[in-house]
């Protein structure tokens, strides 16, 4: 928040494996208001999620980035030690999505 305005937010959900032994945090969306981009807000949001995920014993964090938005997030995710995975074509219409993950 800046002057009572939410300038950045992230939504994630818990995904439990079929054997119920491993849990993953799946990032559904990350957003920062245009005027506040490139100020490290998305980085702070990711740091917070990584810290909380580690505390709560999640196995990994995963994010599916639509291919048409890849340039906005790829460098940030790689700086946070996320690795590129497969390209998932059944989501996001014709663009597909690159899956990134980070083992905790």
Short mmCIF file of the N, C-alpha and C atoms (twelve columns), coordinates in Angstrom:
data_MODEL
# 
_entry.id   MODEL 
# 
loop_
_atom_site.group_PDB 
_atom_site.id 
_atom_site.type_symbol 
_atom_site.label_atom_id 
_atom_site.label_alt_id 
_atom_site.label_comp_id 
_atom_site.label_asym_id 
_atom_site.label_seq_id 
_atom_site.Cartn_x 
_atom_site.Cartn_y 
_atom_site.Cartn_z 
_atom_site.pdbx_PDB_model_num 
ATOM 1   N N  . UNK A 1   0.837  -1.188  0.000   1 
ATOM 2   C CA . UNK A 1   0.000  0.000   0.000   1 
ATOM 3   C C  . UNK A 1   0.877  1.245   0.000   1 
ATOM 4   N N  . UNK A 2   0.416  2.273   -0.703  1 
ATOM 5   C CA . UNK A 2   1.067  3.564   -0.693  1 
ATOM 6   C C  . UNK A 2   -0.036 4.608   -0.621  1 
ATOM 7   N N  . UNK A 3   -0.044 5.407   0.442   1 
ATOM 8   C CA . UNK A 3   -1.114 6.395   0.663   1 
ATOM 9   C C  . UNK A 3   -2.493 5.755   0.565   1 
ATOM 10  N N  . UNK A 4   -2.665 4.628   1.231   1 
ATOM 11  C CA . UNK A 4   -3.927 3.880   1.280   1 
ATOM 12  C C  . UNK A 4   -4.387 3.325   -0.063  1 
ATOM 13  N N  . UNK A 5   -3.491 3.226   -1.028  1 
ATOM 14  C CA . UNK A 5   -3.813 2.648   -2.330  1 
ATOM 15  C C  . UNK A 5   -3.025 1.351   -2.484  1 
ATOM 16  N N  . UNK A 6   -3.733 0.284   -2.818  1 
ATOM 17  C CA . UNK A 6   -3.061 -0.990  -3.073  1 
ATOM 18  C C  . UNK A 6   -2.346 -0.865  -4.414  1 
ATOM 19  N N  . UNK A 7   -1.015 -0.884  -4.398  1 
ATOM 20  C CA . UNK A 7   -0.241 -0.699  -5.626  1 
ATOM 21  C C  . UNK A 7   0.259  -2.012  -6.205  1 
ATOM 22  N N  . UNK A 8   0.168  -3.102  -5.424  1 
ATOM 23  C CA . UNK A 8   0.594  -4.407  -5.909  1 
ATOM 24  C C  . UNK A 8   -0.088 -5.510  -5.136  1 
ATOM 25  N N  . UNK A 9   -0.332 -6.627  -5.824  1 
ATOM 26  C CA . UNK A 9   -0.988 -7.763  -5.174  1 
ATOM 27  C C  . UNK A 9   -0.601 -9.050  -5.874  1 
ATOM 28  N N  . UNK A 10  -0.742 -10.136 -5.136  1 
ATOM 29  C CA . UNK A 10  -0.477 -11.455 -5.689  1 
ATOM 30  C C  . UNK A 10  -1.532 -12.401 -5.115  1 
ATOM 31  N N  . UNK A 11  -1.996 -13.320 -5.953  1 
ATOM 32  C CA . UNK A 11  -2.961 -14.324 -5.523  1 
ATOM 33  C C  . UNK A 11  -2.337 -15.690 -5.772  1 
ATOM 34  N N  . UNK A 12  -2.418 -16.554 -4.775  1 
ATOM 35  C CA . UNK A 12  -1.888 -17.910 -4.926  1 
ATOM 36  C C  . UNK A 12  -2.849 -18.886 -4.266  1 
ATOM 37  N N  . UNK A 13  -2.659 -20.162 -4.583  1 
ATOM 38  C CA . UNK A 13  -3.480 -21.173 -3.933  1 
ATOM 39  C C  . UNK A 13  -2.637 -22.407 -3.646  1 
ATOM 40  N N  . UNK A 14  -3.082 -23.157 -2.665  1 
ATOM 41  C CA . UNK A 14  -2.420 -24.388 -2.255  1 
ATOM 42  C C  . UNK A 14  -2.912 -25.529 -3.147  1 
ATOM 43  N N  . UNK A 15  -1.966 -26.307 -3.674  1 
ATOM 44  C CA . UNK A 15  -2.294 -27.476 -4.485  1 
ATOM 45  C C  . UNK A 15  -1.669 -28.677 -3.792  1 
ATOM 46  N N  . UNK A 16  -2.509 -29.666 -3.469  1 
ATOM 47  C CA . UNK A 16  -2.045 -30.861 -2.776  1 
ATOM 48  C C  . UNK A 16  -1.918 -31.993 -3.774  1 
ATOM 49  N N  . UNK A 17  -0.797 -32.717 -3.728  1 
ATOM 50  C CA . UNK A 17  -0.594 -33.842 -4.640  1 
ATOM 51  C C  . UNK A 17  -1.601 -34.947 -4.342  1 
ATOM 52  N N  . UNK A 18  -1.759 -35.850 -5.294  1 
ATOM 53  C CA . UNK A 18  -2.732 -36.934 -5.135  1 
ATOM 54  C C  . UNK A 18  -2.453 -37.806 -3.921  1 
ATOM 55  N N  . UNK A 19  -1.187 -37.992 -3.576  1 
ATOM 56  C CA . UNK A 19  -0.859 -38.811 -2.409  1 
ATOM 57  C C  . UNK A 19  -0.876 -37.992 -1.109  1 
ATOM 58  N N  . UNK A 20  -1.211 -36.706 -1.224  1 
ATOM 59  C CA . UNK A 20  -1.343 -35.782 -0.082  1 
ATOM 60  C C  . UNK A 20  -0.065 -35.601 0.727   1 
ATOM 61  N N  . UNK A 21  1.090  -35.918 0.132   1 
ATOM 62  C CA . UNK A 21  2.355  -35.742 0.843   1 
ATOM 63  C C  . UNK A 21  3.033  -34.422 0.505   1 
ATOM 64  N N  . UNK A 22  2.881  -33.964 -0.718  1 
ATOM 65  C CA . UNK A 22  3.555  -32.745 -1.148  1 
ATOM 66  C C  . UNK A 22  2.542  -31.663 -1.472  1 
ATOM 67  N N  . UNK A 23  2.882  -30.455 -1.090  1 
ATOM 68  C CA . UNK A 23  2.019  -29.322 -1.417  1 
ATOM 69  C C  . UNK A 23  2.809  -28.294 -2.214  1 
ATOM 70  N N  . UNK A 24  2.122  -27.674 -3.149  1 
ATOM 71  C CA . UNK A 24  2.695  -26.651 -4.012  1 
ATOM 72  C C  . UNK A 24  1.897  -25.375 -3.854  1 
ATOM 73  N N  . UNK A 25  2.584  -24.243 -3.870  1 
ATOM 74  C CA . UNK A 25  1.920  -22.945 -3.956  1 
ATOM 75  C C  . UNK A 25  1.871  -22.569 -5.421  1 
ATOM 76  N N  . UNK A 26  0.698  -22.405 -5.958  1 
ATOM 77  C CA . UNK A 26  0.525  -22.021 -7.351  1 
ATOM 78  C C  . UNK A 26  0.159  -20.545 -7.402  1 
ATOM 79  N N  . UNK A 27  1.025  -19.742 -8.016  1 
ATOM 80  C CA . UNK A 27  0.746  -18.309 -8.162  1 
ATOM 81  C C  . UNK A 27  -0.246 -18.143 -9.301  1 
ATOM 82  N N  . UNK A 28  -1.383 -17.549 -8.993  1 
ATOM 83  C CA . UNK A 28  -2.422 -17.340 -9.995  1 
ATOM 84  C C  . UNK A 28  -2.252 -16.019 -10.723 1 
ATOM 85  N N  . UNK A 29  -1.831 -14.994 -9.999  1 
ATOM 86  C CA . UNK A 29  -1.627 -13.696 -10.635 1 
ATOM 87  C C  . UNK A 29  -0.705 -12.818 -9.786  1 
ATOM 88  N N  . UNK A 30  0.054  -11.985 -10.469 1 
ATOM 89  C CA . UNK A 30  0.873  -10.959 -9.834  1 
ATOM 90  C C  . UNK A 30  0.560  -9.664  -10.577 1 
ATOM 91  N N  . UNK A 31  0.270  -8.617  -9.836  1 
ATOM 92  C CA . UNK A 31  -0.027 -7.354  -10.506 1 
ATOM 93  C C  . UNK A 31  0.496  -6.157  -9.730  1 
ATOM 94  N N  . UNK A 32  1.005  -5.195  -10.464 1 
ATOM 95  C CA . UNK A 32  1.471  -3.929  -9.888  1 
ATOM 96  C C  . UNK A 32  0.930  -2.810  -10.767 1 
ATOM 97  N N  . UNK A 33  0.367  -1.787  -10.142 1 
ATOM 98  C CA . UNK A 33  -0.133 -0.649  -10.914 1 
ATOM 99  C C  . UNK A 33  0.982  -0.070  -11.784 1 
ATOM 100 N N  . UNK A 34  0.613  0.344   -12.983 1 
ATOM 101 C CA . UNK A 34  1.598  0.800   -13.965 1 
ATOM 102 C C  . UNK A 34  2.543  1.872   -13.423 1 
ATOM 103 N N  . UNK A 35  2.020  2.825   -12.690 1 
ATOM 104 C CA . UNK A 35  2.849  3.918   -12.168 1 
ATOM 105 C C  . UNK A 35  3.875  3.438   -11.131 1 
ATOM 106 N N  . UNK A 36  3.694  2.228   -10.603 1 
ATOM 107 C CA . UNK A 36  4.566  1.717   -9.546  1 
ATOM 108 C C  . UNK A 36  5.437  0.547   -10.008 1 
ATOM 109 N N  . UNK A 37  5.436  0.249   -11.287 1 
ATOM 110 C CA . UNK A 37  6.260  -0.834  -11.809 1 
ATOM 111 C C  . UNK A 37  7.730  -0.411  -11.844 1 
ATOM 112 N N  . UNK A 38  8.596  -1.404  -11.833 1 
ATOM 113 C CA . UNK A 38  10.054 -1.221  -11.872 1 
ATOM 114 C C  . UNK A 38  10.582 -0.561  -10.594 1 
ATOM 115 N N  . UNK A 39  9.823  -0.707  -9.505  1 
ATOM 116 C CA . UNK A 39  10.254 -0.187  -8.203  1 
ATOM 117 C C  . UNK A 39  10.528 -1.314  -7.210  1 
ATOM 118 N N  . UNK A 40  10.481 -2.560  -7.670  1 
ATOM 119 C CA . UNK A 40  10.772 -3.698  -6.807  1 
ATOM 120 C C  . UNK A 40  9.586  -4.259  -6.053  1 
ATOM 121 N N  . UNK A 41  8.387  -3.807  -6.382  1 
ATOM 122 C CA . UNK A 41  7.202  -4.262  -5.647  1 
ATOM 123 C C  . UNK A 41  6.902  -5.733  -5.933  1 
ATOM 124 N N  . UNK A 42  6.954  -6.149  -7.184  1 
ATOM 125 C CA . UNK A 42  6.719  -7.561  -7.516  1 
ATOM 126 C C  . UNK A 42  7.778  -8.441  -6.851  1 
ATOM 127 N N  . UNK A 43  8.994  -7.966  -6.787  1 
ATOM 128 C CA . UNK A 43  10.071 -8.699  -6.124  1 
ATOM 129 C C  . UNK A 43  9.777  -8.881  -4.636  1 
ATOM 130 N N  . UNK A 44  9.298  -7.830  -3.988  1 
ATOM 131 C CA . UNK A 44  8.928  -7.923  -2.572  1 
ATOM 132 C C  . UNK A 44  7.779  -8.904  -2.359  1 
ATOM 133 N N  . UNK A 45  6.803  -8.880  -3.254  1 
ATOM 134 C CA . UNK A 45  5.679  -9.815  -3.153  1 
ATOM 135 C C  . UNK A 45  6.167  -11.264 -3.275  1 
ATOM 136 N N  . UNK A 46  7.055  -11.513 -4.241  1 
ATOM 137 C CA . UNK A 46  7.603  -12.866 -4.399  1 
ATOM 138 C C  . UNK A 46  8.434  -13.274 -3.186  1 
ATOM 139 N N  . UNK A 47  9.248  -12.359 -2.671  1 
ATOM 140 C CA . UNK A 47  10.045 -12.662 -1.478  1 
ATOM 141 C C  . UNK A 47  9.146  -13.079 -0.316  1 
ATOM 142 N N  . UNK A 48  8.052  -12.357 -0.146  1 
ATOM 143 C CA . UNK A 48  7.115  -12.673 0.937   1 
ATOM 144 C C  . UNK A 48  6.517  -14.066 0.745   1 
ATOM 145 N N  . UNK A 49  6.113  -14.382 -0.478  1 
ATOM 146 C CA . UNK A 49  5.526  -15.693 -0.747  1 
ATOM 147 C C  . UNK A 49  6.547  -16.811 -0.536  1 
ATOM 148 N N  . UNK A 50  7.783  -16.592 -0.952  1 
ATOM 149 C CA . UNK A 50  8.842  -17.586 -0.751  1 
ATOM 150 C C  . UNK A 50  9.080  -17.810 0.748   1 
ATOM 151 N N  . UNK A 51  9.131  -16.740 1.516   1 
ATOM 152 C CA . UNK A 51  9.331  -16.851 2.965   1 
ATOM 153 C C  . UNK A 51  8.184  -17.612 3.617   1 
ATOM 154 N N  . UNK A 52  6.958  -17.248 3.286   1 
ATOM 155 C CA . UNK A 52  5.792  -17.908 3.877   1 
ATOM 156 C C  . UNK A 52  5.690  -19.363 3.426   1 
ATOM 157 N N  . UNK A 53  5.985  -19.625 2.161   1 
ATOM 158 C CA . UNK A 53  5.955  -20.993 1.664   1 
ATOM 159 C C  . UNK A 53  6.968  -21.875 2.354   1 
ATOM 160 N N  . UNK A 54  8.138  -21.325 2.630   1 
ATOM 161 C CA . UNK A 54  9.180  -22.066 3.337   1 
ATOM 162 C C  . UNK A 54  8.740  -22.350 4.773   1 
ATOM 163 N N  . UNK A 55  8.198  -21.340 5.452   1 
ATOM 164 C CA . UNK A 55  7.733  -21.511 6.837   1 
ATOM 165 C C  . UNK A 55  6.664  -22.593 6.935   1 
ATOM 166 N N  . UNK A 56  5.796  -22.632 5.939   1 
ATOM 167 C CA . UNK A 56  4.656  -23.562 5.979   1 
ATOM 168 C C  . UNK A 56  4.958  -24.895 5.313   1 
ATOM 169 N N  . UNK A 57  6.240  -25.117 4.990   1 
ATOM 170 C CA . UNK A 57  6.729  -26.406 4.494   1 
ATOM 171 C C  . UNK A 57  6.149  -26.826 3.145   1 
ATOM 172 N N  . UNK A 58  5.912  -25.869 2.254   1 
ATOM 173 C CA . UNK A 58  5.511  -26.214 0.898   1 
ATOM 174 C C  . UNK A 58  6.701  -26.810 0.165   1 
ATOM 175 N N  . UNK A 59  6.444  -27.725 -0.763  1 
ATOM 176 C CA . UNK A 59  7.521  -28.348 -1.524  1 
ATOM 177 C C  . UNK A 59  8.062  -27.398 -2.585  1 
ATOM 178 N N  . UNK A 60  7.156  -26.683 -3.261  1 
ATOM 179 C CA . UNK A 60  7.588  -25.792 -4.336  1 
ATOM 180 C C  . UNK A 60  6.579  -24.682 -4.554  1 
ATOM 181 N N  . UNK A 61  7.029  -23.694 -5.307  1 
ATOM 182 C CA . UNK A 61  6.157  -22.622 -5.805  1 
ATOM 183 C C  . UNK A 61  6.181  -22.729 -7.322  1 
ATOM 184 N N  . UNK A 62  5.018  -22.578 -7.918  1 
ATOM 185 C CA . UNK A 62  4.912  -22.697 -9.369  1 
ATOM 186 C C  . UNK A 62  4.080  -21.533 -9.917  1 
ATOM 187 N N  . UNK A 63  4.456  -21.083 -11.100 1 
ATOM 188 C CA . UNK A 63  3.695  -20.031 -11.775 1 
ATOM 189 C C  . UNK A 63  3.655  -20.355 -13.262 1 
ATOM 190 N N  . UNK A 64  2.478  -20.156 -13.857 1 
ATOM 191 C CA . UNK A 64  2.312  -20.341 -15.299 1 
ATOM 192 C C  . UNK A 64  2.194  -18.949 -15.920 1 
ATOM 193 N N  . UNK A 65  3.179  -18.601 -16.714 1 
ATOM 194 C CA . UNK A 65  3.236  -17.256 -17.292 1 
ATOM 195 C C  . UNK A 65  2.792  -17.321 -18.747 1 
ATOM 196 N N  . UNK A 66  1.700  -16.618 -19.103 1 
ATOM 197 C CA . UNK A 66  1.288  -16.593 -20.508 1 
ATOM 198 C C  . UNK A 66  2.435  -16.107 -21.398 1 
ATOM 199 N N  . UNK A 67  2.602  -16.745 -22.544 1 
ATOM 200 C CA . UNK A 67  3.730  -16.436 -23.422 1 
ATOM 201 C C  . UNK A 67  3.760  -14.968 -23.844 1 
ATOM 202 N N  . UNK A 68  2.606  -14.334 -23.949 1 
ATOM 203 C CA . UNK A 68  2.593  -12.925 -24.344 1 
ATOM 204 C C  . UNK A 68  2.976  -11.987 -23.192 1 
ATOM 205 N N  . UNK A 69  3.206  -12.538 -21.983 1 
ATOM 206 C CA . UNK A 69  3.641  -11.739 -20.834 1 
ATOM 207 C C  . UNK A 69  5.010  -12.178 -20.318 1 
ATOM 208 N N  . UNK A 70  5.674  -13.051 -21.049 1 
ATOM 209 C CA . UNK A 70  6.907  -13.677 -20.574 1 
ATOM 210 C C  . UNK A 70  8.022  -12.657 -20.323 1 
ATOM 211 N N  . UNK A 71  8.123  -11.636 -21.155 1 
ATOM 212 C CA . UNK A 71  9.219  -10.678 -20.982 1 
ATOM 213 C C  . UNK A 71  9.082  -9.888  -19.681 1 
ATOM 214 N N  . UNK A 72  7.859  -9.699  -19.216 1 
ATOM 215 C CA . UNK A 72  7.655  -8.928  -17.992 1 
ATOM 216 C C  . UNK A 72  8.088  -9.682  -16.742 1 
ATOM 217 N N  . UNK A 73  8.037  -11.007 -16.764 1 
ATOM 218 C CA . UNK A 73  8.293  -11.761 -15.539 1 
ATOM 219 C C  . UNK A 73  9.504  -12.685 -15.572 1 
ATOM 220 N N  . UNK A 74  9.987  -13.057 -16.737 1 
ATOM 221 C CA . UNK A 74  11.055 -14.060 -16.825 1 
ATOM 222 C C  . UNK A 74  12.296 -13.662 -16.027 1 
ATOM 223 N N  . UNK A 75  12.796 -12.452 -16.203 1 
ATOM 224 C CA . UNK A 75  14.003 -12.018 -15.489 1 
ATOM 225 C C  . UNK A 75  13.801 -12.019 -13.976 1 
ATOM 226 N N  . UNK A 76  12.645 -11.544 -13.536 1 
ATOM 227 C CA . UNK A 76  12.354 -11.517 -12.103 1 
ATOM 228 C C  . UNK A 76  12.334 -12.933 -11.533 1 
ATOM 229 N N  . UNK A 77  11.645 -13.842 -12.206 1 
ATOM 230 C CA . UNK A 77  11.556 -15.219 -11.713 1 
ATOM 231 C C  . UNK A 77  12.927 -15.885 -11.684 1 
ATOM 232 N N  . UNK A 78  13.740 -15.655 -12.696 1 
ATOM 233 C CA . UNK A 78  15.073 -16.248 -12.716 1 
ATOM 234 C C  . UNK A 78  15.956 -15.672 -11.606 1 
ATOM 235 N N  . UNK A 79  15.813 -14.382 -11.298 1 
ATOM 236 C CA . UNK A 79  16.569 -13.783 -10.190 1 
ATOM 237 C C  . UNK A 79  16.194 -14.412 -8.854  1 
ATOM 238 N N  . UNK A 80  14.977 -14.907 -8.758  1 
ATOM 239 C CA . UNK A 80  14.487 -15.541 -7.530  1 
ATOM 240 C C  . UNK A 80  14.689 -17.055 -7.564  1 
ATOM 241 N N  . UNK A 81  15.516 -17.534 -8.491  1 
ATOM 242 C CA . UNK A 81  15.883 -18.953 -8.622  1 
ATOM 243 C C  . UNK A 81  14.742 -19.859 -9.072  1 
ATOM 244 N N  . UNK A 82  13.790 -19.310 -9.795  1 
ATOM 245 C CA . UNK A 82  12.780 -20.144 -10.446 1 
ATOM 246 C C  . UNK A 82  13.410 -20.712 -11.707 1 
ATOM 247 N N  . UNK A 83  13.055 -21.922 -12.070 1 
ATOM 248 C CA . UNK A 83  13.577 -22.536 -13.286 1 
ATOM 249 C C  . UNK A 83  12.451 -22.723 -14.290 1 
ATOM 250 N N  . UNK A 84  12.830 -22.624 -15.571 1 
ATOM 251 C CA . UNK A 84  11.851 -22.818 -16.638 1 
ATOM 252 C C  . UNK A 84  11.492 -24.283 -16.745 1 
ATOM 253 N N  . UNK A 85  10.216 -24.529 -16.935 1 
ATOM 254 C CA . UNK A 85  9.747  -25.884 -17.166 1 
ATOM 255 C C  . UNK A 85  9.147  -25.985 -18.556 1 
ATOM 256 N N  . UNK A 86  8.147  -26.797 -18.660 1 
ATOM 257 C CA . UNK A 86  7.516  -27.045 -19.952 1 
ATOM 258 C C  . UNK A 86  6.624  -25.886 -20.369 1 
ATOM 259 N N  . UNK A 87  6.274  -25.894 -21.621 1 
ATOM 260 C CA . UNK A 87  5.285  -24.943 -22.139 1 
ATOM 261 C C  . UNK A 87  3.951  -25.662 -22.158 1 
ATOM 262 N N  . UNK A 88  2.996  -25.048 -21.544 1 
ATOM 263 C CA . UNK A 88  1.653  -25.620 -21.421 1 
ATOM 264 C C  . UNK A 88  0.761  -24.937 -22.448 1 
ATOM 265 N N  . UNK A 89  0.289  -25.692 -23.422 1 
ATOM 266 C CA . UNK A 89  -0.465 -25.075 -24.517 1 
ATOM 267 C C  . UNK A 89  -1.974 -25.098 -24.310 1 
ATOM 268 N N  . UNK A 90  -2.472 -25.871 -23.351 1 
ATOM 269 C CA . UNK A 90  -3.926 -25.975 -23.217 1 
ATOM 270 C C  . UNK A 90  -4.568 -24.838 -22.432 1 
ATOM 271 N N  . UNK A 91  -3.764 -23.914 -21.927 1 
ATOM 272 C CA . UNK A 91  -4.295 -22.757 -21.211 1 
ATOM 273 C C  . UNK A 91  -3.995 -21.477 -21.980 1 
ATOM 274 N N  . UNK A 92  -4.673 -20.420 -21.637 1 
ATOM 275 C CA . UNK A 92  -4.392 -19.076 -22.146 1 
ATOM 276 C C  . UNK A 92  -4.604 -18.946 -23.654 1 
ATOM 277 N N  . UNK A 93  -5.611 -19.590 -24.170 1 
ATOM 278 C CA . UNK A 93  -5.933 -19.439 -25.587 1 
ATOM 279 C C  . UNK A 93  -4.823 -19.936 -26.485 1 
ATOM 280 N N  . UNK A 94  -4.511 -19.173 -27.495 1 
ATOM 281 C CA . UNK A 94  -3.511 -19.588 -28.481 1 
ATOM 282 C C  . UNK A 94  -2.077 -19.316 -28.050 1 
ATOM 283 N N  . UNK A 95  -1.880 -18.543 -26.970 1 
ATOM 284 C CA . UNK A 95  -0.518 -18.146 -26.624 1 
ATOM 285 C C  . UNK A 95  0.241  -19.221 -25.847 1 
ATOM 286 N N  . UNK A 96  -0.437 -20.042 -25.080 1 
ATOM 287 C CA . UNK A 96  0.239  -21.003 -24.226 1 
ATOM 288 C C  . UNK A 96  0.872  -20.308 -23.032 1 
ATOM 289 N N  . UNK A 97  1.516  -21.095 -22.173 1 
ATOM 290 C CA . UNK A 97  2.137  -20.544 -20.978 1 
ATOM 291 C C  . UNK A 97  3.417  -21.288 -20.661 1 
ATOM 292 N N  . UNK A 98  4.408  -20.555 -20.187 1 
ATOM 293 C CA . UNK A 98  5.664  -21.152 -19.728 1 
ATOM 294 C C  . UNK A 98  5.520  -21.405 -18.245 1 
ATOM 295 N N  . UNK A 99  5.842  -22.614 -17.805 1 
ATOM 296 C CA . UNK A 99  5.753  -22.940 -16.386 1 
ATOM 297 C C  . UNK A 99  7.129  -22.707 -15.750 1 
ATOM 298 N N  . UNK A 100 7.145  -21.979 -14.650 1 
ATOM 299 C CA . UNK A 100 8.350  -21.750 -13.860 1 
ATOM 300 C C  . UNK A 100 8.099  -22.343 -12.470 1 
ATOM 301 N N  . UNK A 101 9.146  -22.912 -11.874 1 
ATOM 302 C CA . UNK A 101 8.976  -23.456 -10.521 1 
ATOM 303 C C  . UNK A 101 10.226 -23.210 -9.690  1 
ATOM 304 N N  . UNK A 102 10.016 -23.233 -8.387  1 
ATOM 305 C CA . UNK A 102 11.106 -23.061 -7.419  1 
ATOM 306 C C  . UNK A 102 10.896 -24.078 -6.316  1 
ATOM 307 N N  . UNK A 103 11.872 -24.953 -6.126  1 
ATOM 308 C CA . UNK A 103 11.830 -25.920 -5.044  1 
ATOM 309 C C  . UNK A 103 12.201 -25.203 -3.751  1 
ATOM 310 N N  . UNK A 104 11.416 -25.423 -2.711  1 
ATOM 311 C CA . UNK A 104 11.677 -24.768 -1.416  1 
ATOM 312 C C  . UNK A 104 12.423 -25.705 -0.491  1 
# 
